[in-house]
Coordinates of C-alpha atoms in Angstrom, one line a residue:
Chain A
X1 CA 9.3 1.7 7.7
X2 CA 8.5 -1.4 5.7
X3 CA 9.4 -1.9 2.0
X4 CA 5.8 -1.6 0.8
X5 CA 4.8 -3.3 -2.4
X6 CA 1.3 -2.9 -3.8
X7 CA 0.1 -5.5 -6.3
X8 CA -2.8 -4.5 -8.6
X9 CA -4.8 -7.5 -9.7
X10 CA -8.1 -8.1 -11.6
X11 CA -10.6 -10.8 -11.6
X12 CA -11.4 -11.7 -15.2
X13 CA -13.6 -14.2 -17.1
X14 CA -11.5 -17.0 -18.4
X15 CA -11.6 -16.1 -22.0
X16 CA -8.8 -18.6 -22.8
X17 CA -10.9 -21.6 -22.2
X18 CA -13.7 -20.9 -24.6
X19 CA -14.7 -24.5 -25.0
X20 CA -17.7 -26.1 -26.6
X21 CA -20.1 -25.2 -23.8
X22 CA -19.0 -21.6 -23.9
X23 CA -20.3 -21.2 -27.5
X24 CA -24.0 -21.1 -27.9
X25 CA -25.7 -22.9 -30.8
X26 CA -25.9 -19.6 -32.7
X27 CA -22.2 -19.3 -32.5
X28 CA -22.1 -16.5 -29.9
X29 CA -20.4 -16.6 -26.5
X30 CA -22.2 -18.0 -23.4
X31 CA -20.7 -15.7 -20.8
X32 CA -22.2 -17.6 -18.0
X33 CA -20.1 -20.6 -18.9
X34 CA -16.8 -18.7 -18.3
X35 CA -15.2 -19.0 -14.9
X36 CA -14.0 -15.9 -13.0
X37 CA -10.3 -16.2 -12.5
X38 CA -7.2 -14.3 -11.2
X39 CA -5.9 -12.5 -14.3
X40 CA -2.9 -14.6 -15.4
X41 CA -0.3 -11.9 -15.7
X42 CA -1.4 -10.4 -12.4
X43 CA -0.4 -13.7 -10.8
X44 CA 3.1 -13.2 -12.4
X45 CA 3.0 -9.8 -10.8
X46 CA 2.2 -11.2 -7.4
X47 CA 5.0 -13.7 -7.7
X48 CA 7.5 -10.9 -8.3
X49 CA 6.3 -9.2 -5.2
X50 CA 6.6 -12.4 -3.2
X51 CA 10.1 -13.0 -4.5
X52 CA 11.1 -9.6 -3.2
X53 CA 9.5 -10.4 0.1
X54 CA 11.7 -13.5 0.3
X55 CA 14.8 -11.4 -0.2
X56 CA 13.8 -8.6 2.1
X57 CA 12.5 -9.2 5.5
X58 CA 11.1 -5.7 5.7
X59 CA 8.9 -6.2 2.6
X60 CA 5.1 -6.1 2.9
X61 CA 2.8 -7.2 0.0
X62 CA -0.6 -5.6 -0.3
X63 CA -3.0 -6.8 -2.9
X64 CA -5.5 -4.3 -4.4
X65 CA -8.3 -5.1 -6.7
X66 CA -11.2 -3.2 -8.2
X67 CA -14.3 -5.1 -9.1
X68 CA -17.6 -6.4 -7.9
X69 CA -17.9 -7.9 -4.4
X70 CA -17.1 -11.4 -5.7
X71 CA -13.6 -10.2 -6.6
X72 CA -12.8 -10.8 -2.9
X73 CA -11.9 -14.3 -4.2
X74 CA -8.7 -13.1 -5.8
X75 CA -7.7 -11.3 -2.6
X76 CA -8.1 -14.6 -0.7
X77 CA -6.1 -16.3 -3.5
X78 CA -3.3 -13.8 -3.0
X79 CA -3.4 -14.2 0.8
X80 CA -3.1 -18.0 0.4
X81 CA 0.1 -17.4 -1.6
X82 CA 1.8 -15.0 0.7
X83 CA 0.3 -11.5 0.4
X84 CA 0.0 -9.7 3.8
X85 CA -3.1 -7.7 3.3
X86 CA -5.8 -7.0 0.7
X87 CA -8.2 -4.2 -0.2
X88 CA -11.2 -4.5 -2.4
X89 CA -12.2 -1.3 -4.2
X90 CA -15.9 -1.8 -5.0
X91 CA -18.7 0.5 -5.7
X92 CA -21.6 0.4 -8.2
X93 CA -20.5 3.9 -9.3
X94 CA -17.4 2.3 -10.8
X95 CA -19.4 0.2 -13.3
X96 CA -18.7 0.9 -16.9
X97 CA -15.3 2.4 -16.3
X98 CA -12.8 2.3 -19.2
X99 CA -9.1 2.2 -18.7
X100 CA -8.8 5.9 -17.9
X101 CA -11.6 5.9 -15.2
X102 CA -10.2 2.6 -13.8
X103 CA -6.7 4.0 -13.5
X104 CA -8.1 7.1 -11.8
X105 CA -9.7 4.9 -9.1
X106 CA -6.7 2.7 -8.7
X107 CA -4.4 5.7 -8.4
X108 CA -6.5 7.2 -5.6
X109 CA -6.5 3.8 -3.7
X110 CA -2.7 3.5 -4.2
X111 CA -2.2 7.0 -2.9
X112 CA -4.2 6.1 0.2
X113 CA -1.6 3.4 0.9
X114 CA 1.4 5.7 0.6
X115 CA 4.2 5.7 1.4
X116 CA 5.0 2.7 -0.8
X117 CA 8.1 1.6 -2.8
X118 CA 6.7 -0.4 -5.7
X119 CA 3.4 -0.8 -7.5
X120 CA 3.4 -4.0 -9.5
X121 CA 0.7 -5.1 -11.9
X122 CA 0.3 -7.6 -14.7
X123 CA 1.0 -6.2 -18.2
X124 CA -2.6 -6.7 -19.4
X125 CA -5.8 -8.5 -18.5
X126 CA -7.1 -11.3 -20.8
X127 CA -10.6 -9.8 -21.1
X128 CA -9.5 -6.6 -22.7
X129 CA -5.8 -7.1 -23.6
X130 CA -5.3 -3.3 -23.6
X131 CA -2.2 -3.1 -21.4
X132 CA -3.2 0.5 -20.7
X133 CA -4.1 0.5 -17.0
X134 CA -0.6 0.1 -15.7
X135 CA 1.0 3.0 -17.5
X136 CA -2.1 5.2 -16.9
X137 CA -1.9 4.6 -13.1
X138 CA 1.8 5.5 -13.3
X139 CA 1.0 8.7 -15.1
X140 CA -1.8 9.6 -12.5
X141 CA 0.7 9.1 -9.7
X142 CA 3.5 10.8 -11.5
X143 CA 5.7 7.7 -11.1
X144 CA 8.3 6.3 -13.5
X145 CA 7.0 3.1 -15.3
X146 CA 8.8 0.0 -16.3
X147 CA 6.6 -2.3 -18.5
X148 CA 7.1 -5.9 -19.6
X149 CA 9.2 -6.9 -16.6
X150 CA 10.7 -10.4 -16.7
X151 CA 12.6 -10.2 -13.5
X152 CA 14.1 -7.9 -10.9
X153 CA 17.9 -8.2 -11.1
X154 CA 18.6 -5.9 -8.1
X155 CA 16.6 -4.5 -5.3
X156 CA 18.0 -1.5 -3.3
X157 CA 16.2 0.8 -0.9
X158 CA 15.8 3.6 -3.4
X159 CA 16.4 1.9 -6.7
X160 CA 15.7 -1.4 -8.5
X161 CA 17.1 -2.9 -11.7
X162 CA 14.7 -4.8 -14.0
X163 CA 15.1 -7.0 -17.0
X164 CA 12.4 -6.2 -19.6
X165 CA 11.1 -8.5 -22.3
X166 CA 10.6 -6.6 -25.6
X167 CA 9.3 -7.8 -28.9
X168 CA 12.7 -8.7 -30.2
X169 CA 15.1 -8.7 -27.3
X170 CA 15.7 -7.9 -23.7
X171 CA 16.7 -4.7 -22.0
X172 CA 17.9 -4.1 -18.4
X173 CA 17.0 -0.8 -16.8
X174 CA 17.2 0.9 -13.5
X175 CA 14.5 3.0 -12.0
X176 CA 14.4 5.1 -8.8
X177 CA 11.7 4.2 -6.3
X178 CA 8.8 4.6 -5.9
X179 CA 7.9 3.2 -9.4
X180 CA 5.2 1.3 -11.2
X181 CA 6.1 -1.9 -12.9
X182 CA 4.1 -4.2 -15.2
X183 CA 5.0 -7.9 -15.5
X184 CA 5.1 -9.9 -18.6
X185 CA 3.9 -13.5 -19.0
X186 CA 7.5 -14.7 -19.5
X187 CA 8.2 -13.9 -15.9
X188 CA 8.3 -16.7 -13.2
X189 CA 5.0 -18.5 -12.6
X190 CA 3.2 -17.8 -9.4
X191 CA 3.7 -20.3 -6.6
X192 CA 0.8 -22.5 -5.6
X193 CA -1.3 -21.9 -2.5
X194 CA 0.5 -22.5 0.8
X195 CA -1.4 -25.0 3.0
X196 CA -0.7 -23.1 6.2
X197 CA -1.8 -19.8 4.7
X198 CA -4.9 -21.4 3.3
X199 CA -5.9 -22.5 6.8
X200 CA -5.0 -19.1 8.2
X201 CA -7.0 -17.1 5.7
X202 CA -9.8 -19.3 4.5
X203 CA -12.3 -17.3 6.7
X204 CA -11.0 -13.9 5.4
X205 CA -14.1 -11.9 4.5
X206 CA -15.1 -8.5 3.3
X207 CA -17.9 -6.6 5.1
X208 CA -20.3 -7.3 2.2
X209 CA -19.6 -11.0 2.4
X210 CA -20.1 -11.0 6.2
X211 CA -23.5 -9.6 5.7
X212 CA -24.4 -12.6 3.6
X213 CA -23.0 -15.2 6.0
X214 CA -25.3 -17.1 8.3
X215 CA -22.4 -17.9 10.7
X216 CA -21.5 -15.2 13.3
X217 CA -18.0 -13.9 12.6
X218 CA -17.9 -11.3 15.4
X219 CA -15.8 -13.3 17.8
X220 CA -13.5 -14.7 15.1
X221 CA -12.8 -11.2 13.7
X222 CA -12.1 -9.8 17.2
X223 CA -9.5 -12.5 17.8
X224 CA -8.1 -12.5 14.3
X225 CA -8.4 -9.0 12.9
X226 CA -6.3 -10.1 9.9
X227 CA -9.4 -12.0 8.6
X228 CA -11.0 -8.7 7.7
X229 CA -10.6 -7.7 4.0
X230 CA -11.1 -4.0 3.8
X231 CA -13.6 -2.6 1.3
X232 CA -13.3 0.9 -0.1
X233 CA -16.0 2.7 -2.0
X234 CA -16.1 6.1 -3.7
X235 CA -16.2 8.0 -0.4
X236 CA -13.2 6.1 1.0
X237 CA -10.9 7.1 -1.8
X238 CA -12.4 10.6 -2.2
X239 CA -13.1 10.1 -5.8
X240 CA -14.7 12.8 -8.0
X241 CA -17.9 11.2 -9.3
X242 CA -17.7 12.8 -12.7
X243 CA -14.4 10.9 -13.2
X244 CA -16.0 7.5 -12.6
X245 CA -17.9 4.9 -14.5
X246 CA -19.4 5.9 -17.9
X247 CA -19.2 9.6 -17.3
X248 CA -15.5 9.4 -16.5
X249 CA -14.8 7.2 -19.5
X250 CA -13.9 9.0 -22.7
X251 CA -14.3 5.8 -24.7
X252 CA -17.8 4.6 -25.4
X253 CA -18.8 1.3 -26.8
X254 CA -20.8 2.1 -29.9
X255 CA -21.6 -1.4 -30.9
X256 CA -20.9 -5.0 -29.8
X257 CA -21.2 -7.8 -32.3
X258 CA -21.0 -11.4 -31.1
X259 CA -18.9 -13.2 -33.5
X260 CA -20.9 -15.6 -35.6
X261 CA -18.9 -17.7 -37.9
X262 CA -20.1 -17.3 -41.4
X263 CA -20.4 -20.6 -43.1
X264 CA -18.8 -21.0 -46.4
X265 CA -18.6 -24.0 -48.8
X266 CA -16.2 -26.3 -47.0
X267 CA -15.1 -29.8 -48.0
X268 CA -14.9 -32.2 -45.1
X269 CA -12.3 -34.9 -45.3
X270 CA -11.3 -37.8 -43.1
X271 CA -7.8 -38.9 -42.2
X272 CA -8.0 -41.9 -44.6
X273 CA -5.2 -42.2 -47.1
X274 CA -7.3 -41.5 -50.2
X275 CA -8.8 -38.3 -48.7
X276 CA -5.4 -36.9 -47.9
X277 CA -4.0 -38.0 -51.2
X278 CA -6.8 -36.3 -53.1
X279 CA -6.3 -33.1 -51.1
X280 CA -2.6 -33.0 -51.8
X281 CA -3.2 -33.7 -55.4
X282 CA -5.6 -30.8 -55.6
X283 CA -3.1 -28.5 -54.0
X284 CA -0.3 -29.5 -56.3
X285 CA -2.5 -29.4 -59.4
X286 CA -3.7 -25.9 -58.6
X287 CA -0.1 -24.7 -57.8
X288 CA -1.0 -23.7 -54.3
X289 CA 2.1 -25.7 -53.3
X290 CA 5.0 -27.1 -55.3
Chain B
X1 CA -5.1 21.9 -36.2
X2 CA -7.5 19.0 -36.2
X3 CA -5.3 16.9 -38.4
X4 CA -4.4 13.2 -38.4
X5 CA -1.3 12.4 -36.5
X6 CA 1.0 9.3 -36.6
X7 CA 3.8 8.6 -34.1
X8 CA 6.7 7.2 -36.2
X9 CA 8.7 4.6 -34.4
X10 CA 12.4 4.1 -35.2
X11 CA 13.6 0.5 -35.5
X12 CA 17.3 0.0 -36.1
X13 CA 17.7 3.5 -37.7
X14 CA 14.7 3.1 -40.0
X15 CA 11.1 3.9 -39.7
X16 CA 9.3 0.8 -38.3
X17 CA 7.0 -1.1 -40.8
X18 CA 4.0 -0.6 -38.5
X19 CA 4.5 3.2 -38.6
X20 CA 4.6 3.2 -42.4
X21 CA 1.4 1.2 -42.4
X22 CA -0.2 3.7 -40.1
X23 CA 1.0 6.6 -42.3
X24 CA -0.7 4.9 -45.2
X25 CA -3.9 4.6 -43.2
X26 CA -3.5 8.1 -41.9
X27 CA -3.2 9.5 -45.4
X28 CA -6.5 7.9 -46.4
X29 CA -8.2 9.2 -43.2
X30 CA -6.8 12.7 -43.9
X31 CA -8.1 12.6 -47.4
X32 CA -11.6 11.7 -46.1
X33 CA -11.6 14.5 -43.7
X34 CA -9.9 16.9 -46.0
X35 CA -7.2 17.7 -43.5
X36 CA -3.4 17.3 -43.2
X37 CA -1.4 14.3 -42.2
X38 CA 1.2 15.1 -39.5
X39 CA 3.8 12.8 -38.0
X40 CA 6.5 12.9 -35.4
X41 CA 9.8 11.1 -35.2
X42 CA 11.6 11.1 -31.9
X43 CA 15.1 9.6 -31.6
X44 CA 18.7 10.2 -32.5
X45 CA 20.7 10.5 -35.8
X46 CA 17.5 11.2 -37.7
X47 CA 19.1 13.3 -40.5
X48 CA 17.4 12.6 -43.8
X49 CA 14.6 10.5 -42.2
X50 CA 12.0 12.8 -43.9
X51 CA 13.0 11.2 -47.3
X52 CA 11.6 7.9 -46.0
X53 CA 8.5 9.5 -44.6
X54 CA 7.3 12.1 -47.1
X55 CA 6.3 9.6 -49.9
X56 CA 3.6 8.2 -47.6
X57 CA 1.9 11.6 -47.8
X58 CA 3.0 13.4 -44.7
X59 CA 2.4 17.1 -44.9
X60 CA 4.1 18.2 -41.6
X61 CA 6.8 16.2 -40.0
X62 CA 8.0 17.1 -36.4
X63 CA 11.5 15.8 -35.6
X64 CA 13.1 15.7 -32.2
X65 CA 16.7 14.6 -32.6
X66 CA 18.7 14.2 -29.4
X67 CA 21.1 11.5 -28.2
X68 CA 19.1 11.2 -24.9
X69 CA 16.0 10.2 -27.0
X70 CA 17.4 6.8 -28.2
X71 CA 16.9 4.1 -27.2
X72 CA 13.3 4.9 -26.3
X73 CA 12.4 5.8 -22.7
X74 CA 8.8 6.5 -21.6
X75 CA 8.8 9.8 -19.9
X76 CA 10.8 11.8 -22.4
X77 CA 8.9 10.6 -25.4
X78 CA 5.6 11.0 -23.6
X79 CA 6.5 14.5 -22.6
X80 CA 7.4 15.5 -26.2
X81 CA 4.2 13.9 -27.6
X82 CA 2.0 15.6 -25.1
X83 CA 3.7 18.9 -25.6
X84 CA 3.1 18.6 -29.4
X85 CA -0.5 17.5 -29.0
X86 CA -1.2 20.6 -26.9
X87 CA 0.2 22.7 -29.7
X88 CA -1.2 21.0 -32.8
X89 CA -4.4 19.6 -31.3
X90 CA -4.8 16.6 -33.6
X91 CA -8.2 15.1 -34.3
X92 CA -6.8 11.5 -34.5
X93 CA -3.5 10.1 -33.2
X94 CA -2.2 6.6 -34.2
X95 CA 0.5 4.6 -32.6
X96 CA 1.9 1.2 -33.4
X97 CA 0.9 -1.5 -31.0
X98 CA 4.5 -2.4 -30.3
X99 CA 6.5 -2.6 -27.0
X100 CA 7.1 1.1 -27.5
X101 CA 3.7 2.2 -28.7
X102 CA 1.8 0.2 -26.0
X103 CA 4.1 1.7 -23.3
X104 CA 3.8 5.3 -24.7
X105 CA 0.2 5.7 -25.9
X106 CA -1.5 5.0 -22.5
X107 CA 0.8 7.4 -20.7
X108 CA 0.0 10.1 -23.2
X109 CA -3.8 9.4 -23.2
X110 CA -3.8 9.6 -19.4
X111 CA -2.1 12.9 -19.4
X112 CA -4.4 14.2 -22.2
X113 CA -7.4 12.7 -20.4
X114 CA -8.5 11.3 -23.7
X115 CA -9.7 7.9 -24.9
X116 CA -7.4 5.3 -26.3
X117 CA -8.3 2.0 -28.0
X118 CA -5.7 -0.8 -28.2
X119 CA -5.1 -3.2 -31.1
X120 CA -7.6 -1.9 -33.5
X121 CA -8.2 -4.1 -36.6
X122 CA -10.1 -1.5 -38.5
X123 CA -10.5 2.3 -38.4
X124 CA -13.2 4.2 -40.3
X125 CA -15.1 7.4 -39.9
X126 CA -18.8 7.3 -39.1
X127 CA -21.5 9.4 -37.4
X128 CA -23.0 9.0 -34.0
X129 CA -26.0 10.2 -32.0
X130 CA -25.9 10.2 -28.3
X131 CA -29.2 8.7 -27.1
X132 CA -29.2 10.5 -23.8
X133 CA -28.3 14.0 -24.8
X134 CA -29.5 13.8 -28.4
X135 CA -26.2 15.3 -29.4
X136 CA -25.1 14.4 -32.9
X137 CA -21.5 13.8 -34.0
X138 CA -20.1 13.8 -37.5
X139 CA -17.0 11.8 -38.6
X140 CA -16.1 10.1 -35.4
X141 CA -13.3 7.6 -35.6
X142 CA -14.9 4.1 -35.3
X143 CA -12.2 2.1 -33.6
X144 CA -13.0 -1.5 -34.2
X145 CA -11.3 -4.3 -32.3
X146 CA -12.0 -7.8 -31.1
X147 CA -12.4 -8.1 -27.3
X148 CA -13.3 -10.7 -24.7
X149 CA -10.7 -13.1 -26.0
X150 CA -11.8 -12.4 -29.5
X151 CA -15.3 -13.6 -29.0
X152 CA -16.9 -10.2 -29.7
X153 CA -16.1 -7.4 -32.0
X154 CA -16.4 -4.0 -30.4
X155 CA -16.8 -0.6 -32.1
X156 CA -15.3 2.1 -29.7
X157 CA -15.7 5.8 -30.1
X158 CA -14.4 8.8 -28.3
X159 CA -17.1 11.4 -28.8
X160 CA -15.9 14.3 -26.6
X161 CA -12.2 14.0 -26.1
X162 CA -9.3 14.7 -28.5
X163 CA -7.2 13.3 -30.0
X164 CA -9.1 10.1 -30.7
X165 CA -6.2 7.7 -30.0
X166 CA -5.7 4.2 -31.2
X167 CA -3.0 1.6 -31.5
X168 CA -2.7 -0.9 -34.3
X169 CA -0.5 -4.0 -34.7
X170 CA 2.1 -4.5 -37.3
X171 CA 0.7 -6.1 -40.5
X172 CA -2.9 -5.2 -39.9
X173 CA -3.0 -2.2 -42.2
X174 CA -1.6 -2.2 -45.7
X175 CA 1.5 -0.2 -46.5
X176 CA 1.5 1.9 -49.7
X177 CA 3.5 4.9 -50.9
X178 CA 1.0 7.6 -51.9
X179 CA 3.3 9.8 -54.0
X180 CA 7.0 9.3 -54.5
X181 CA 7.6 13.0 -55.2
X182 CA 5.5 14.3 -52.3
X183 CA 7.3 16.8 -50.0
X184 CA 6.1 17.9 -46.6
X185 CA 7.4 20.6 -44.3
X186 CA 9.9 19.8 -41.6
X187 CA 9.5 21.2 -38.1
X188 CA 12.4 20.7 -35.7
X189 CA 11.6 20.4 -32.0
X190 CA 14.2 22.2 -29.9
X191 CA 14.9 19.4 -27.4
X192 CA 17.2 21.5 -25.3
X193 CA 14.3 23.8 -24.4
X194 CA 11.9 21.0 -23.4
X195 CA 13.9 18.1 -22.0
X196 CA 14.9 18.2 -18.4
X197 CA 16.8 15.7 -16.3
X198 CA 13.6 14.7 -14.4
X199 CA 12.3 13.2 -17.7
X200 CA 15.0 10.5 -17.5
X201 CA 14.5 8.6 -14.2
X202 CA 14.8 5.2 -16.0
X203 CA 18.3 4.4 -17.2
X204 CA 19.0 1.7 -19.7
X205 CA 21.9 -0.4 -18.5
X206 CA 22.0 -3.1 -21.1
X207 CA 20.2 -4.0 -24.4
X208 CA 20.3 -7.1 -26.4
X209 CA 18.1 -6.8 -29.5
X210 CA 17.9 -9.7 -31.9
X211 CA 17.6 -9.1 -35.6
X212 CA 14.2 -9.8 -37.1
X213 CA 14.8 -13.5 -38.0
X214 CA 11.5 -15.1 -38.4
X215 CA 9.1 -13.4 -40.8
X216 CA 6.1 -15.5 -41.2
X217 CA 4.2 -12.6 -42.8
X218 CA 6.3 -13.0 -46.0
X219 CA 5.8 -16.8 -46.3
X220 CA 3.4 -18.0 -49.0
X221 CA 2.6 -21.2 -46.9
X222 CA 1.9 -21.1 -43.2
X223 CA 1.4 -24.2 -41.1
X224 CA -0.1 -23.0 -37.8
X225 CA -0.6 -25.0 -34.6
X226 CA -2.9 -24.4 -31.7
X227 CA -3.3 -25.7 -28.2
X228 CA -4.8 -28.9 -29.8
X229 CA -1.3 -29.8 -31.1
X230 CA -0.7 -30.9 -27.6
X231 CA 3.0 -30.5 -27.1
X232 CA 6.2 -28.9 -28.3
X233 CA 7.3 -32.3 -29.6
X234 CA 4.2 -32.5 -31.8
X235 CA 5.0 -29.1 -33.1
X236 CA 8.0 -30.7 -34.8
X237 CA 5.6 -32.3 -37.2
X238 CA 4.5 -28.9 -38.3
X239 CA 8.1 -27.8 -38.8
X240 CA 8.6 -30.9 -41.0
X241 CA 5.6 -30.1 -43.1
X242 CA 6.6 -26.5 -43.4
X243 CA 10.0 -27.6 -44.5
X244 CA 8.7 -29.9 -47.2
X245 CA 6.2 -27.3 -48.5
X246 CA 8.6 -24.4 -48.3
X247 CA 6.6 -22.6 -45.6
X248 CA 6.8 -21.2 -42.1
X249 CA 5.3 -22.3 -38.8
X250 CA 2.7 -20.1 -37.1
X251 CA 0.9 -20.5 -33.8
X252 CA -2.2 -19.5 -32.0
X253 CA -2.0 -17.5 -28.8
X254 CA -3.0 -20.6 -26.7
X255 CA 0.0 -22.5 -28.2
X256 CA 2.3 -19.6 -27.5
X257 CA 1.0 -19.3 -24.0
X258 CA 1.5 -23.0 -23.5
X259 CA 5.1 -22.7 -24.6
X260 CA 4.8 -24.7 -27.8
X261 CA 6.0 -21.9 -30.0
X262 CA 7.7 -18.5 -29.7
X263 CA 5.7 -15.3 -29.7
X264 CA 7.1 -14.1 -33.0
X265 CA 5.2 -16.9 -34.6
X266 CA 1.9 -15.9 -33.2
X267 CA -0.9 -15.2 -35.7
X268 CA -4.0 -13.2 -34.7
X269 CA -5.1 -10.1 -32.9
X270 CA -2.2 -10.0 -30.5
X271 CA 0.3 -11.5 -33.0
X272 CA 0.8 -10.9 -36.7
X273 CA -1.8 -10.7 -39.5
X274 CA -1.0 -13.0 -42.4
X275 CA -2.4 -13.4 -45.9
X276 CA -0.6 -16.5 -47.4
X277 CA -1.5 -18.6 -50.4
X278 CA -2.1 -21.5 -48.1
X279 CA -2.8 -21.6 -44.4
X280 CA -3.0 -24.9 -42.6
X281 CA -4.5 -24.6 -39.1
X282 CA -3.7 -27.7 -37.0
X283 CA -5.4 -28.2 -33.6
X284 CA -6.8 -24.6 -33.7
X285 CA -10.4 -24.2 -32.6
X286 CA -10.7 -20.8 -34.4
X287 CA -11.4 -18.0 -31.8
X288 CA -11.8 -14.7 -33.6
X289 CA -8.7 -13.5 -32.0
X290 CA -6.9 -16.0 -34.2
X291 CA -9.0 -15.9 -37.3
X292 CA -8.7 -12.0 -37.4
X293 CA -5.1 -12.7 -38.3
X294 CA -5.5 -15.3 -41.0
X295 CA -9.1 -15.2 -42.5
X296 CA -7.8 -13.5 -45.6
X297 CA -5.6 -16.4 -46.5
X298 CA -6.3 -17.6 -50.1
X299 CA -6.8 -21.2 -49.1
X300 CA -7.4 -22.6 -45.6
X301 CA -7.1 -26.1 -44.5
X302 CA -8.2 -27.0 -41.0
X303 CA -7.0 -30.2 -39.3
X304 CA -8.9 -30.8 -36.1
X305 CA -10.4 -33.8 -34.3
X306 CA -13.4 -31.7 -33.4
X307 CA -15.9 -31.6 -36.3
X308 CA -17.7 -28.7 -34.6
X309 CA -14.6 -26.4 -34.2
X310 CA -15.5 -22.9 -35.6
X311 CA -12.3 -23.0 -37.8
X312 CA -14.0 -25.6 -40.0
X313 CA -16.6 -23.0 -41.1
X314 CA -13.8 -20.8 -42.4
X315 CA -11.8 -23.6 -44.0
X316 CA -11.9 -24.6 -47.7
X317 CA -11.0 -28.1 -46.5
X318 CA -11.5 -29.5 -43.0
X319 CA -9.8 -32.7 -42.2
X320 CA -11.3 -34.5 -39.1
X321 CA -8.6 -36.5 -37.4
X322 CA -5.3 -36.4 -35.5
X323 CA -2.3 -34.4 -36.8
X324 CA 0.0 -37.3 -35.9
X325 CA -1.8 -39.4 -38.6
X326 CA -2.5 -36.8 -41.1
X327 CA 0.7 -34.7 -41.4
X328 CA 3.0 -37.7 -42.2
X329 CA 0.5 -38.7 -44.9
X330 CA 0.6 -35.3 -46.4
X331 CA 4.4 -35.2 -46.4
X332 CA 4.6 -38.7 -47.9
X333 CA 2.2 -37.9 -50.8
X334 CA 3.9 -34.6 -51.5
X335 CA 7.3 -36.1 -51.6
X336 CA 6.2 -38.9 -54.0
X337 CA 4.4 -36.6 -56.4
X338 CA 6.7 -33.7 -56.8
X339 CA 10.3 -33.4 -57.9

């Protein structure tokens, strides 16, 4: 039996690069201008899995993502970096899921891939910053959880040791396997795409994507079955519909306000000497400093 | 039943600051609902801990004292909290958004199948009408937090599940003793009856905790840098200015992510909230995620080469230009004109 590692990853809007074109004239976000990317800490999670694969010949890395059909992009990104296989969990019925409903879906998909040794995910995703899905998947699978992983210090068949990054220090723990681990941004950066793997997997497609292609993939897929990215919907993971989407989500969004910066009286200065001198004089005179 | 609950975290033998802040908030929420404030402390060597907690207005304190419970491990603490929730059925449950609270609260919420909102910046009661069913709700907890990288402010509610769970970062809520002489009642959790070996799969092999060293919250002057500062080297300029003005250096999330500064200096939604006399924002564009943590500063100066940066709208003074030019000039003038 292989040492199976399942990596949970999410495609997210790149909220870190909210540049000028991402803000509309009225001060609100132009979501269309944000690129869809591989959630940064999930890349750190993938790297931890790939490091284990380097150490253990029997390791197998499976990438699992839940999202709309275009999230297949991050599965390809993972394949280009060394993952062995990917699954896209997609269904319109998942739309509107909060962290509890999301963790329910992910836990069913992970169960379907049992037996496994490790489930590794990023600590949190940059669109929500909740850090809830990892621990909630662990609870649903009744697995021990180790959050904020910085590195694996020892990998054994039935146990791993992990260094965790806490707010004010580090802690090394051991956990029996299988276990769920979330990875902190202070862990090693993910390796870049590998040119050979890029060539091997650039035609990897999900069924939905194949339906949109003009090119005929039938022969290619027959010869190279690894190019097929599996897609799972509600029926495949045998999910209870009442636990999905909005109805499966205890939290509801009552109100969303786009942030508009309220203007207040502001004095604009240049970097010229007399401007800076005047500012500093004001600050000293008003005892703000000094 | 149907009270407000706070999970009190222990930090170096004392109740963590964030927990005392939550107790302060919890007391106010309990007064509004006309219910009690309950709290739990889970750890070891907790004798006398109630003296620290009662003045914040706690009516019922649950204590689980067992050497297996410190340092914190997930499953044992989660088990005790879930067990307690099933008994006391709280209306609202608050946790610190710390490495412990953010590990524990989601595990508990998943087990309870209830809603949880992370990193709330404001908690108030309000009413709600469900448009689909027409059902009306009184006094739901509005859990308000920035989302989407801080570009939106979302109000989240949990209409049908209890407890309504939320985490809050340190420094976001005010900490205030409600009554020095207040005494609550102490309930001891019999750990021997509830803790089993299966609750301790994760073993702690080693721990290096650093003392709290940097405390930018307490500093009257904060010089903060963002991604626009450009490099760790340029951050040195900020340290120089902080040194001269008697302040501390803060940073935006982007600067911390880029490795320009340590996380403990991070100001904003996922860092600390500060209210200094003077806040100088250098190379910070001013995403809400950041401004949520500094907008209550008494005076704000923004130094930025983008005249359209949102931070300028918030600033009392915005200086358009490069920090490499401006900061040395500020230092020079200050040194020449003060003793």
